[in-house]
XYZ file of C-alpha atoms in Angstrom:
754
model
C -15.762 -87.820 -56.427
C -18.552 -89.586 -58.248
C -20.620 -89.598 -55.071
C -20.231 -85.841 -54.724
C -21.227 -85.219 -58.333
C -24.177 -87.563 -57.942
C -25.349 -85.705 -54.827
C -24.925 -82.365 -56.568
C -26.960 -83.556 -59.552
C -29.865 -84.382 -57.264
C -30.000 -80.846 -55.851
C -32.632 -78.803 -57.620
C -32.914 -75.086 -57.235
C -35.765 -73.109 -58.603
C -35.317 -69.472 -59.688
C -36.762 -68.010 -56.495
C -34.424 -70.020 -54.290
C -31.443 -69.143 -56.419
C -32.328 -65.436 -56.366
C -32.756 -65.414 -52.592
C -29.418 -67.108 -52.045
C -27.693 -64.797 -54.495
C -29.060 -61.748 -52.701
C -28.023 -63.203 -49.349
C -24.488 -63.900 -50.564
C -24.181 -60.401 -52.062
C -25.369 -58.786 -48.821
C -22.967 -60.929 -46.800
C -20.061 -60.024 -49.094
C -20.896 -56.320 -48.884
C -21.121 -56.535 -45.098
C -17.748 -58.245 -44.851
C -16.184 -55.718 -47.230
C -17.571 -52.792 -45.214
C -17.003 -54.063 -41.692
C -13.595 -55.686 -42.142
C -11.633 -52.399 -42.556
C -13.481 -50.829 -39.634
C -12.792 -53.740 -37.305
C -9.140 -53.946 -38.400
C -8.712 -50.218 -37.923
C -10.132 -50.349 -34.397
C -7.998 -53.356 -33.475
C -4.795 -51.811 -34.853
C -5.423 -48.243 -33.713
C -3.771 -48.670 -30.320
C -0.720 -50.288 -31.916
C -0.042 -47.438 -34.362
C 3.082 -45.588 -33.197
C 3.135 -43.133 -36.086
C 1.578 -40.146 -34.518
C 4.279 -37.508 -34.739
C 2.704 -35.177 -37.265
C 3.193 -31.497 -36.717
C 0.288 -29.151 -37.067
C -0.771 -25.635 -36.332
C -4.330 -24.803 -35.471
C -6.056 -21.652 -34.365
C -8.740 -22.132 -31.737
C -10.454 -19.589 -29.484
C -8.109 -16.930 -30.779
C -4.898 -18.765 -29.828
C -2.424 -20.789 -31.835
C -1.848 -24.353 -30.703
C 1.672 -25.693 -30.346
C 3.191 -28.595 -32.278
C 1.297 -31.821 -31.719
C 4.399 -33.822 -30.839
C 4.993 -31.425 -27.950
C 1.565 -31.993 -26.406
C 1.128 -35.644 -27.376
C 1.919 -36.907 -23.890
C -0.534 -34.490 -22.306
C -3.167 -35.431 -24.878
C -2.839 -39.106 -24.016
C -3.303 -38.362 -20.344
C -6.385 -36.233 -20.872
C -8.077 -38.352 -23.550
C -11.228 -39.637 -21.820
C -12.012 -43.343 -21.918
C -13.100 -46.296 -19.778
C -9.818 -46.891 -17.968
C -8.237 -46.622 -14.543
C -8.186 -42.824 -14.776
C -11.936 -42.788 -15.411
C -12.675 -44.861 -12.294
C -10.337 -42.671 -10.253
C -12.188 -39.549 -11.412
C -15.568 -41.142 -10.650
C -14.452 -41.969 -7.110
C -13.257 -38.413 -6.523
C -16.540 -36.979 -7.795
C -18.457 -39.514 -5.686
C -16.929 -37.910 -2.587
C -18.643 -34.669 -3.637
C -21.930 -36.381 -4.478
C -21.982 -38.255 -1.145
C -20.170 -35.992 1.347
C -21.250 -38.066 4.323
C -22.773 -41.448 5.073
C -26.205 -40.063 5.905
C -27.221 -37.681 3.130
C -30.202 -36.892 0.942
C -28.464 -38.273 -2.145
C -27.750 -41.597 -0.449
C -31.378 -41.815 0.677
C -32.632 -41.240 -2.879
C -30.145 -43.803 -4.170
C -31.383 -46.355 -1.636
C -35.025 -45.747 -2.565
C -34.116 -46.010 -6.228
C -32.338 -49.315 -5.587
C -35.347 -50.671 -3.682
C -37.617 -49.711 -6.576
C -35.318 -51.460 -9.083
C -35.123 -54.629 -6.961
C -38.899 -54.598 -6.512
C -39.350 -54.326 -10.271
C -37.160 -57.387 -10.820
C -39.076 -59.492 -8.304
C -42.335 -58.318 -9.845
C -41.087 -59.478 -13.261
C -40.308 -62.941 -11.865
C -43.681 -63.109 -10.123
C -45.515 -62.050 -13.299
C -43.654 -64.717 -15.278
C -44.682 -67.351 -12.713
C -48.249 -66.012 -12.763
C -48.387 -66.328 -16.553
C -47.389 -69.985 -16.219
C -50.121 -70.620 -13.649
C -52.726 -68.956 -15.877
C -51.777 -71.237 -18.778
C -51.846 -74.226 -16.424
C -55.428 -73.462 -15.334
C -56.416 -73.231 -18.999
C -54.922 -76.648 -19.744
C -56.509 -78.194 -16.632
C -59.947 -76.730 -17.514
C -60.396 -74.941 -14.176
C -62.396 -71.769 -14.867
C -62.501 -70.680 -11.232
C -58.750 -71.013 -10.837
C -58.284 -69.213 -14.164
C -60.441 -66.281 -13.019
C -58.609 -66.184 -9.670
C -55.164 -66.100 -11.349
C -56.389 -63.512 -13.848
C -57.592 -61.296 -10.987
C -54.150 -61.648 -9.381
C -52.548 -60.696 -12.686
C -54.737 -57.577 -12.917
C -54.127 -56.623 -9.298
C -50.356 -56.984 -9.605
C -50.500 -54.395 -12.394
C -51.279 -51.699 -9.812
C -48.022 -51.963 -7.823
C -46.120 -52.729 -11.052
C -47.188 -49.470 -12.706
C -46.464 -47.555 -9.501
C -42.967 -49.076 -9.298
C -42.282 -48.237 -12.955
C -43.366 -44.644 -12.401
C -41.366 -44.457 -9.168
C -38.230 -45.643 -10.977
C -38.461 -42.825 -13.516
C -39.344 -40.290 -10.809
C -36.477 -41.310 -8.533
C -34.038 -41.311 -11.458
C -34.910 -37.681 -12.245
C -34.805 -36.728 -8.559
C -31.426 -38.421 -8.185
C -30.045 -36.595 -11.227
C -31.310 -33.270 -9.837
C -29.838 -34.013 -6.395
C -26.467 -34.881 -7.955
C -26.533 -31.701 -10.026
C -27.474 -29.568 -7.013
C -24.643 -31.030 -4.958
C -22.092 -30.484 -7.738
C -23.325 -26.969 -8.519
C -23.206 -25.895 -4.868
C -19.675 -27.241 -4.490
C -18.593 -25.686 -7.793
C -20.062 -22.270 -6.919
C -18.385 -22.261 -3.508
C -15.044 -23.043 -5.140
C -15.591 -20.719 -8.097
C -16.292 -17.656 -5.925
C -13.529 -18.276 -3.372
C -10.308 -16.235 -3.534
C -11.385 -14.646 -6.834
C -11.152 -17.982 -8.635
C -13.702 -16.806 -11.206
C -11.210 -14.152 -12.362
C -8.075 -16.268 -12.195
C -9.578 -19.195 -14.113
C -10.264 -16.985 -17.130
C -7.308 -14.599 -16.958
C -4.470 -16.409 -15.176
C -5.079 -19.975 -16.321
C -5.836 -21.257 -19.809
C -7.108 -24.799 -19.239
C -10.817 -23.920 -19.106
C -11.801 -22.164 -22.312
C -15.466 -21.735 -21.288
C -16.080 -22.084 -17.532
C -19.784 -21.283 -17.990
C -20.164 -24.377 -20.198
C -18.507 -26.559 -17.562
C -20.593 -25.095 -14.719
C -23.929 -25.550 -16.498
C -24.089 -27.968 -19.435
C -21.309 -30.372 -18.421
C -22.517 -30.692 -14.817
C -26.089 -31.296 -16.009
C -25.084 -33.950 -18.572
C -22.821 -35.705 -16.061
C -25.561 -35.827 -13.401
C -28.181 -37.143 -15.817
C -25.769 -39.685 -17.277
C -24.769 -41.048 -13.855
C -28.374 -41.392 -12.657
C -29.557 -42.943 -15.934
C -26.620 -45.322 -16.148
C -27.155 -46.513 -12.567
C -30.760 -47.303 -13.397
C -29.812 -48.812 -16.747
C -27.202 -51.134 -15.249
C -28.564 -52.056 -11.830
C -31.888 -53.468 -12.975
C -30.492 -55.556 -15.886
C -27.779 -57.007 -13.632
C -30.397 -57.924 -11.032
C -32.610 -59.360 -13.775
C -29.806 -61.557 -15.090
C -28.819 -62.788 -11.642
C -32.312 -63.543 -10.361
C -33.735 -64.961 -13.592
C -30.673 -67.177 -14.079
C -30.933 -68.398 -10.502
C -34.654 -69.108 -10.930
C -34.111 -70.977 -14.199
C -31.234 -73.040 -12.810
C -33.248 -73.978 -9.740
C -36.200 -74.953 -11.931
C -33.996 -77.080 -14.164
C -32.389 -78.843 -11.225
C -35.768 -79.528 -9.663
C -36.654 -81.424 -12.847
C -33.418 -83.401 -12.817
C -31.629 -81.495 -15.612
C -27.965 -80.393 -15.547
C -27.726 -76.642 -16.209
C -23.941 -76.289 -15.904
C -23.135 -76.721 -19.606
C -25.661 -74.244 -20.992
C -24.783 -71.687 -18.293
C -21.050 -71.843 -19.064
C -21.685 -71.641 -22.785
C -23.979 -68.630 -22.345
C -21.332 -66.929 -20.205
C -18.696 -67.602 -22.857
C -20.921 -66.074 -25.546
C -21.507 -62.956 -23.440
C -17.773 -62.592 -22.733
C -16.831 -62.958 -26.407
C -19.499 -60.452 -27.442
C -18.237 -57.932 -24.886
C -14.656 -58.274 -26.154
C -15.712 -57.763 -29.767
C -17.843 -54.721 -28.905
C -15.029 -53.149 -26.912
C -12.575 -53.708 -29.759
C -14.966 -52.170 -32.291
C -16.177 -49.301 -30.112
C -15.071 -45.789 -31.128
C -13.761 -43.443 -28.441
C -17.154 -42.018 -27.601
C -15.786 -40.360 -24.448
C -13.292 -38.282 -26.399
C -15.853 -37.512 -29.110
C -18.489 -36.382 -26.608
C -15.950 -34.242 -24.725
C -14.951 -32.512 -27.956
C -18.617 -31.974 -28.833
C -19.199 -30.330 -25.441
C -16.134 -28.132 -25.990
C -17.442 -26.938 -29.364
C -20.895 -26.297 -27.898
C -19.271 -24.144 -25.236
C -17.275 -22.176 -27.785
C -20.399 -21.563 -29.887
C -22.171 -20.264 -26.782
C -19.164 -18.053 -26.027
C -19.279 -16.504 -29.512
C -23.019 -15.811 -29.097
C -22.484 -14.148 -25.696
C -19.602 -12.118 -27.132
C -21.860 -10.726 -29.859
C -24.557 -9.863 -27.310
C -22.041 -8.101 -25.048
C -20.590 -6.055 -27.921
C -23.743 -5.561 -29.999
C -23.506 -1.761 -30.053
C -19.879 -1.675 -31.221
C -20.580 -4.287 -33.901
C -23.596 -2.297 -35.115
C -21.561 0.923 -35.334
C -18.879 -0.841 -37.377
C -21.508 -2.714 -39.431
C -19.592 -5.887 -38.688
C -22.586 -8.211 -38.828
C -21.242 -10.088 -41.846
C -17.945 -10.854 -40.124
C -19.712 -11.980 -36.960
C -22.167 -14.087 -38.957
C -19.288 -15.835 -40.745
C -17.631 -16.481 -37.399
C -20.849 -17.945 -35.993
C -21.388 -20.088 -39.078
C -17.826 -21.335 -38.854
C -18.304 -22.326 -35.206
C -21.621 -23.993 -35.940
C -20.170 -25.922 -38.884
C -17.396 -27.194 -36.623
C -20.025 -28.373 -34.117
C -22.196 -29.907 -36.861
C -19.179 -31.737 -38.324
C -18.366 -33.181 -34.904
C -21.974 -34.299 -34.366
C -22.123 -35.846 -37.847
C -18.922 -37.743 -37.142
C -20.388 -39.086 -33.885
C -23.602 -40.097 -35.664
C -21.690 -41.899 -38.428
C -19.566 -43.777 -35.907
C -22.684 -44.679 -33.919
C -24.344 -45.988 -37.091
C -21.722 -48.680 -37.707
C -21.212 -49.418 -34.041
C -24.927 -49.878 -33.365
C -25.239 -52.086 -36.463
C -22.466 -54.367 -35.194
C -23.885 -54.181 -31.680
C -27.407 -55.123 -32.739
C -26.140 -57.973 -34.919
C -24.130 -59.416 -32.034
C -26.937 -58.771 -29.547
C -29.537 -60.597 -31.641
C -27.182 -63.489 -32.262
C -26.333 -63.638 -28.584
C -29.998 -63.455 -27.589
C -30.854 -66.282 -29.968
C -28.034 -68.455 -28.628
C -28.912 -67.591 -25.024
C -32.527 -68.546 -25.560
C -31.523 -71.737 -27.328
C -29.210 -72.899 -24.581
C -31.459 -71.760 -21.771
C -34.236 -73.612 -23.540
C -32.301 -76.780 -22.775
C -33.038 -76.164 -19.101
C -36.759 -76.576 -19.639
C -36.519 -79.608 -21.892
C -35.671 -81.614 -18.762
C -35.691 -85.372 -19.472
C -38.514 -85.422 -22.006
C -37.899 -86.230 -25.651
C -38.232 -83.460 -28.190
C -41.142 -85.074 -29.955
C -43.246 -85.430 -26.816
C -42.464 -81.866 -25.760
C -43.432 -80.449 -29.146
C -46.665 -82.414 -29.096
C -47.443 -81.040 -25.652
C -46.499 -77.524 -26.778
C -48.771 -77.726 -29.820
C -51.556 -79.100 -27.698
C -51.233 -76.372 -25.058
C -51.128 -73.635 -27.706
C -54.435 -74.773 -29.148
C -56.031 -75.086 -25.742
C -55.735 -71.346 -25.102
C -58.462 -70.625 -27.669
C -60.934 -73.497 -27.344
C -60.589 -74.911 -23.842
C -63.857 -73.726 -22.381
C -65.787 -74.363 -25.608
C -64.458 -77.848 -26.356
C -63.498 -79.812 -23.242
C -60.262 -81.792 -23.551
C -60.922 -85.531 -23.619
C -58.044 -87.624 -22.259
C -57.813 -91.301 -21.671
C -55.590 -90.840 -18.690
C -55.875 -88.043 -16.140
C -52.151 -88.346 -15.430
C -51.348 -87.247 -18.975
C -53.387 -84.078 -18.530
C -51.567 -83.197 -15.319
C -48.212 -83.802 -17.015
C -49.166 -81.588 -19.951
C -50.355 -78.765 -17.688
C -47.187 -78.841 -15.568
C -44.979 -78.811 -18.637
C -46.975 -75.966 -20.157
C -46.697 -73.966 -16.938
C -42.944 -74.554 -16.744
C -42.468 -73.673 -20.394
C -44.478 -70.433 -20.167
C -42.672 -69.329 -17.017
C -39.272 -70.183 -18.470
C -40.083 -68.434 -21.747
C -40.962 -65.175 -19.962
C -37.883 -65.407 -17.751
C -35.710 -66.132 -20.784
C -37.088 -63.103 -22.601
C -36.474 -60.903 -19.546
C -32.956 -62.260 -19.043
C -31.985 -61.938 -22.704
C -33.304 -58.383 -22.793
C -31.338 -57.575 -19.630
C -28.120 -58.944 -21.155
C -28.716 -56.877 -24.276
C -29.195 -53.725 -22.196
C -26.022 -54.410 -20.222
C -23.983 -54.857 -23.387
C -25.540 -51.789 -24.983
C -24.664 -49.685 -21.943
C -20.956 -49.736 -22.818
C -21.528 -46.886 -25.250
C -23.224 -44.876 -22.497
C -20.325 -45.618 -20.146
C -17.827 -44.256 -22.684
C -19.938 -41.113 -23.090
C -20.054 -40.778 -19.305
C -16.252 -40.925 -19.343
C -16.236 -37.799 -21.516
C -18.533 -35.844 -19.192
C -16.626 -37.120 -16.151
C -13.311 -35.925 -17.585
C -14.660 -32.418 -18.232
C -16.317 -32.025 -14.803
C -13.318 -33.491 -12.985
C -10.951 -31.244 -14.943
C -13.051 -28.223 -13.959
C -12.659 -28.999 -10.243
C -8.938 -29.733 -10.682
C -8.424 -26.339 -12.328
C -10.391 -24.589 -9.568
C -8.281 -26.248 -6.864
C -4.992 -25.558 -8.672
C -5.867 -21.894 -9.142
C -6.699 -21.526 -5.458
C -3.272 -22.972 -4.617
C -1.588 -20.535 -6.999
C -0.817 -23.096 -9.720
C -1.468 -21.582 -13.147
C -1.011 -23.242 -16.526
C -1.340 -21.272 -19.719
C -2.182 -23.740 -22.492
C -2.479 -21.006 -25.132
C 1.198 -20.089 -25.355
C 2.179 -20.469 -28.972
C 5.278 -20.748 -31.036
C 4.346 -17.430 -32.655
C 4.361 -15.654 -29.330
C 7.694 -17.169 -28.479
C 9.094 -15.981 -31.796
C 8.036 -12.430 -31.100
C 9.996 -12.419 -27.855
C 13.303 -13.580 -29.311
C 14.565 -10.001 -29.579
C 14.158 -9.623 -25.784
C 14.694 -13.057 -24.255
C 15.260 -11.542 -20.832
C 11.753 -9.993 -20.893
C 9.903 -13.300 -21.147
C 9.808 -16.312 -18.827
C 9.205 -19.715 -20.390
C 7.728 -22.549 -18.400
C 5.736 -22.458 -15.165
C 6.010 -19.362 -12.995
C 6.937 -19.903 -9.351
C 5.275 -17.699 -6.766
C 8.020 -16.843 -4.293
C 6.894 -13.376 -3.275
C 5.482 -12.363 0.075
C 2.325 -10.323 0.685
C 1.948 -8.735 4.119
C -1.268 -7.015 5.216
C -0.670 -3.805 7.155
C -2.897 -1.103 8.561
C -1.428 1.847 6.683
C 0.858 2.412 3.725
C 1.766 0.572 0.539
C 5.354 -0.587 0.131
C 6.760 -2.465 -2.878
C 10.177 -4.051 -2.363
C 11.691 -5.571 -5.516
C 8.244 -6.584 -6.808
C 8.197 -7.527 -10.528
C 5.237 -6.945 -12.833
C 4.793 -10.178 -14.802
C 1.791 -10.954 -16.974
C 0.091 -14.385 -16.889
C 1.773 -15.188 -20.224
C 5.204 -14.758 -18.654
C 6.021 -11.322 -20.098
C 8.146 -9.286 -17.682
C 6.855 -5.709 -17.892
C 8.942 -4.403 -14.994
C 11.678 -6.536 -13.483
C 11.814 -4.857 -10.079
C 9.618 -2.100 -8.648
C 10.320 -0.187 -5.425
C 8.157 2.600 -4.028
C 6.394 3.595 -0.848
C 3.028 5.325 -0.453
C 2.554 6.627 3.071
C -0.645 7.794 4.705
C -1.802 11.111 3.261
C 0.100 10.706 -0.014
C -1.674 10.762 -3.366
C 0.096 8.958 -6.204
C -0.203 9.808 -9.891
C 0.759 6.944 -12.236
C 1.658 7.736 -15.845
C 3.281 6.069 -18.805
C 2.577 4.786 -22.320
C 0.118 2.019 -23.090
C 1.213 -1.454 -22.002
C 3.820 -0.195 -19.546
C 2.247 -1.853 -16.472
C -0.018 0.797 -14.928
C -3.182 -1.334 -14.744
C -1.068 -4.429 -14.051
C 0.206 -2.735 -10.881
C -3.402 -2.250 -9.756
C -4.097 -5.939 -10.375
C -1.184 -6.875 -8.127
C -2.275 -4.449 -5.398
C -5.844 -5.825 -5.575
C -4.603 -9.426 -5.266
C -5.745 -10.506 -8.736
C -2.178 -11.211 -9.881
C 0.343 -12.938 -7.633
C 3.594 -11.475 -6.349
C 6.180 -13.717 -8.002
C 9.102 -12.338 -5.977
C 9.959 -9.555 -3.567
C 7.755 -8.291 -0.790
C 4.526 -6.285 -0.872
C 3.112 -4.480 2.165
C -0.450 -3.324 1.603
C -3.722 -2.834 3.479
C -6.264 -5.635 3.552
C -8.705 -5.787 0.604
C -11.566 -4.187 2.541
C -9.486 -1.009 2.902
C -8.770 -0.721 -0.843
C -11.330 0.056 -3.525
C -10.712 -0.262 -7.257
C -12.709 1.738 -9.828
C -12.164 0.799 -13.501
C -12.755 2.934 -16.567
C -15.977 1.010 -17.328
C -17.734 0.395 -13.971
C -19.793 -2.762 -13.634
C -23.542 -2.288 -13.280
C -25.113 -5.152 -11.346
C -28.621 -6.568 -11.529
C -30.916 -4.950 -9.008
C -32.353 -1.626 -7.893
C -30.819 1.843 -8.098
C -29.874 1.521 -4.426
C -27.981 -1.705 -5.217
C -25.874 0.179 -7.781
C -24.621 2.667 -5.176
C -23.913 0.168 -2.371
C -22.476 -2.606 -4.590
C -21.221 -5.140 -3.546
C -23.074 -4.659 -0.238
C -26.661 -5.717 0.285
C -29.454 -3.682 1.881
C -28.836 -5.531 5.150
C -25.149 -4.589 5.014
C -26.106 -0.956 4.449
C -28.386 -1.041 7.488
C -25.572 -2.584 9.541
C -23.355 0.364 8.560
C -26.007 2.696 9.958
C -26.689 4.348 6.594
C -30.044 5.273 5.072
C -31.332 6.509 1.728
C -30.714 10.089 2.894
C -27.012 9.290 3.173
C -27.054 7.818 -0.321
C -28.675 10.997 -1.646
C -25.850 13.040 -0.106
C -23.315 10.762 -1.840
C -25.059 11.200 -5.190
C -25.022 14.946 -4.647
C -21.195 14.846 -4.440
C -20.956 13.199 -7.864
C -23.831 15.212 -9.407
C -26.155 12.214 -9.783
C -28.981 13.118 -7.398
C -31.315 13.836 -10.327
C -31.460 10.186 -11.445
C -33.372 9.141 -8.307
C -36.350 11.193 -9.467
C -35.759 10.527 -13.157
C -35.758 6.720 -12.812
C -38.618 6.443 -10.317
C -36.961 6.064 -6.914
C -34.441 3.878 -5.126
C -36.363 0.620 -5.606
C -36.555 0.848 -9.397
C -34.998 -2.175 -11.100
C -33.736 -1.598 -14.643
C -30.923 -2.712 -16.905
C -28.618 0.008 -15.601
C -25.873 -0.869 -18.064
C -28.068 0.515 -20.837
C -30.040 3.111 -18.858
C -27.077 5.133 -17.592
C -24.737 6.976 -19.942
C -20.973 6.490 -19.915
C -20.336 9.519 -17.731
C -23.162 8.575 -15.348
C -21.752 5.083 -14.945
C -18.318 6.508 -14.130
C -19.823 8.851 -11.547
C -21.758 5.903 -10.102
C -18.427 4.135 -9.642
C -17.095 7.141 -7.740
C -20.287 7.179 -5.636
C -19.483 3.633 -4.543
C -16.095 4.878 -3.343
C -17.742 7.479 -1.104
C -20.161 4.840 0.215
C -17.424 2.367 1.197
C -14.933 5.072 2.309
C -11.750 3.006 1.825
C -8.315 4.117 2.970
C -6.931 3.781 -0.557
C -8.730 4.212 -3.881
C -7.271 2.769 -7.078
C -8.609 4.934 -9.909
C -7.960 3.595 -13.421
C -9.039 6.328 -15.891
C -12.351 6.242 -14.026
C -13.403 9.835 -14.894
C -12.397 10.041 -18.562
C -16.039 10.633 -19.594
C -16.764 13.146 -16.810
C -16.499 16.887 -17.322
C -13.433 18.579 -15.863
C -15.329 20.688 -13.311
C -17.293 17.725 -11.891
C -14.123 15.613 -11.969
C -12.232 18.184 -9.910
C -15.084 18.400 -7.411
C -15.055 14.613 -6.936
C -11.268 14.399 -6.467
C -11.232 17.252 -3.971
C -14.097 15.626 -2.004
C -12.147 12.353 -1.908
C -9.063 14.105 -0.540
C -11.159 15.924 2.043
C -12.647 12.584 3.133
C -9.144 11.266 3.897
C -8.976 8.799 1.002
C -5.494 8.281 -0.448
C -5.677 8.343 -4.244
C -3.661 6.161 -6.607
C -4.713 7.452 -10.017
C -4.001 6.536 -13.599
C -4.955 9.543 -15.712
C -3.825 11.515 -18.757
C -5.594 14.740 -17.810
C -3.179 17.443 -16.602
C -6.078 19.058 -14.753
C -5.919 16.263 -12.153
C -2.212 16.561 -11.384
C -2.791 19.162 -8.694
C -4.701 16.632 -6.587
C -1.614 14.372 -6.247
C 1.608 14.650 -4.299
C 3.843 11.990 -5.879
C 4.524 10.590 -9.335
C 5.244 7.043 -10.496
C 6.231 7.181 -14.151
C 6.855 4.134 -16.378
C 8.876 4.484 -19.585
C 7.436 1.427 -21.383
C 10.872 -0.274 -21.611
C 10.874 -1.799 -18.154
C 12.119 1.343 -16.417
C 10.333 3.537 -13.915
C 10.788 6.668 -11.806
C 9.218 7.491 -8.425
C 9.483 11.100 -7.242
C 7.643 13.962 -5.655
C 5.272 15.665 -8.070
C 6.035 19.315 -8.859
C 2.793 20.271 -10.569
C 3.866 23.739 -11.760
C 7.106 22.551 -13.374
C 5.386 19.553 -14.958
C 2.610 21.719 -16.383
C 5.099 24.159 -17.951
C 7.048 21.308 -19.500
C 3.823 19.808 -20.815
C 2.780 23.089 -22.392
C 6.168 23.423 -24.106
C 5.870 19.859 -25.410
C 2.410 20.518 -26.821
C 3.609 23.764 -28.461
C 6.511 21.989 -30.184
C 4.200 19.219 -31.336
C 1.865 21.782 -32.887
C 4.740 23.536 -34.689
C 6.307 20.351 -36.009
C 2.987 18.866 -37.083
C 2.928 20.957 -40.308
C 6.513 20.350 -41.410
C 5.855 17.205 -43.527
C 3.117 18.993 -45.497
C 5.336 22.045 -46.040
C 8.237 19.902 -47.229
C 5.961 18.032 -49.627
C 4.730 21.356 -51.133
C 8.336 22.581 -51.564
C 9.209 19.459 -53.552
C 6.180 20.013 -55.813
C 7.186 23.666 -56.509
C 10.770 22.692 -57.341
C 9.466 20.092 -59.758
C 7.115 22.591 -61.484
C 9.752 25.358 -61.768
C 12.556 23.000 -62.628
C 14.676 24.599 -59.898
C 16.488 23.028 -56.994
C 16.535 23.916 -53.323
C 18.943 23.255 -50.498
C 15.972 22.111 -48.395
C 14.576 19.779 -51.036
C 14.381 16.113 -49.918
C 14.771 13.020 -52.022
C 11.886 12.193 -54.364
C 9.152 10.170 -52.768
């Protein structure tokens, strides 16, 4: 004890030293206090079983279900660096490299050659630096100039290789994106997948985000990560091999330092993985919120006129601000998590680099004592500045040779050590990029999975809520919970439409009509009526193939013999001619044997021939959605029917903005052309153009019968007359109550006080 006190009494600290150590201890204590909870939280996060909280959240206009009900699904879809991630990467790789000999594989090979060349150039430059220092120590100006010329010349291919690496990385990312986009577009526009993904399935909230932003980020991340991992791995392997061979050539044993360096790298990787946040999940959520913000913007653009009429800009602005705040909060959370992770990462990387350099330094110490080596190092450092001015005087030429060789070996090893340590740091730092790639991979892979499922008739509605289920409790038989099985049969025939026990079921599982039976023969014209939400338009979706036939049997013509015209016709991008012949092209029109004269005759039927002159001819390209009025757009839709001349036309309130006289002319022309009409309309003036009636009652019932236009019109007139007479009764009764109250009298017709 006395010895300890005596030693402590001899220690003398001045104020500066004491202040420095106090600051260091305070910083260390603060770091431990801050990092310890974070590290413990990350280590214990996977062991926390308490995750059964219930919550309700509204997102994209739908209410999410209880968390405990979707917890298992959430665990499966949470992106991360695991077996599922590697499985998804392999499946996407089959799309990126469809065959052994492909453009993408060629670019990848060139990129790999450029990366390998860069590594060998780094080793050669390190060796060249050692030779330059050796010529300085040996006082050989000619050799020095020769090595310097080599060093300058090697810069030419080195700069070209560096530029080629960046160029090939961008080309590879573009090639990957092109391959994915082409495959995605082919799948997206096959079997009306683009409609079914948005209306029949609920797993992709924003397909446009997945097709553009997610595919781009995935392609860039894959190409960048390949470049960021391949070169450092090659650097570590080749520089380690070169250093070990150099050490062995000098008689040193490099096994111990190599094993210790490997142990340090392994321990650092384990700590970083334990402390790493789930960047894949965070990045995937950020992409989802970006997509929703873009969706809200596009929604405002598409409905700008309606919003302006309602003066709803404040509501829309609040909605946009809310979406942006959600995105900003997610990005701030990612930045805060990156702050602490990068701080821990950099601390471990610098410590690891220092230890790696220290232990690798042992390889170049060979069998020389530390004192001799340091003397040689000091001597060689001074030589670099004054060699050619002050010649080095040595008593023994052998000593000079030994010094120059050691200086060369040290310079070469130092450059290789720096390159190797930097490569290890880049490899360790790439884990964060790999986790982010996992997020992009999950979103792109999920997009293709949804596309394939939809094409096979597998639909999953993720937006079904407990609220919706509660609303259907009064009619449990009118709603189907769980996945819907497609057991119906669709048979293409030449003529006629026959429904045999076909139900009308919405994508949400609501049964509108349990069983529908009717037959439309050639030459019949069917009028479809009923209240809103009774299944009129839903029947058209089934006939057009947009909705599946869940049971029963449906006989119908092939899609090219049926033409659907909605209430708001779609105006495509292109010329005026393209609007009439949509979805045909000019080449398809020529193949039909039609010319612009035929199109003028079609426009004359629908009273639109004046717009050819008004808009500047058939080749004029405008934004037809805004140029044409509502009635003109509806007549343009009817013009398309006369161009395609289908056997059956499905008309869904498609002339509601057209005058009655023009409307009658169009319907009569369609009948004269031999087109069978299936019309949804509320105008009694159109009843005379139909032969049969399909009437829905809105409660799941229906009636199919022959249409007696005269009887139906008389009944309609009587109904309207009664409605007009009864419309004034509430006002008259209210006035009677007021008079009784003023006069203080009573009346047998007086109702209870309001």
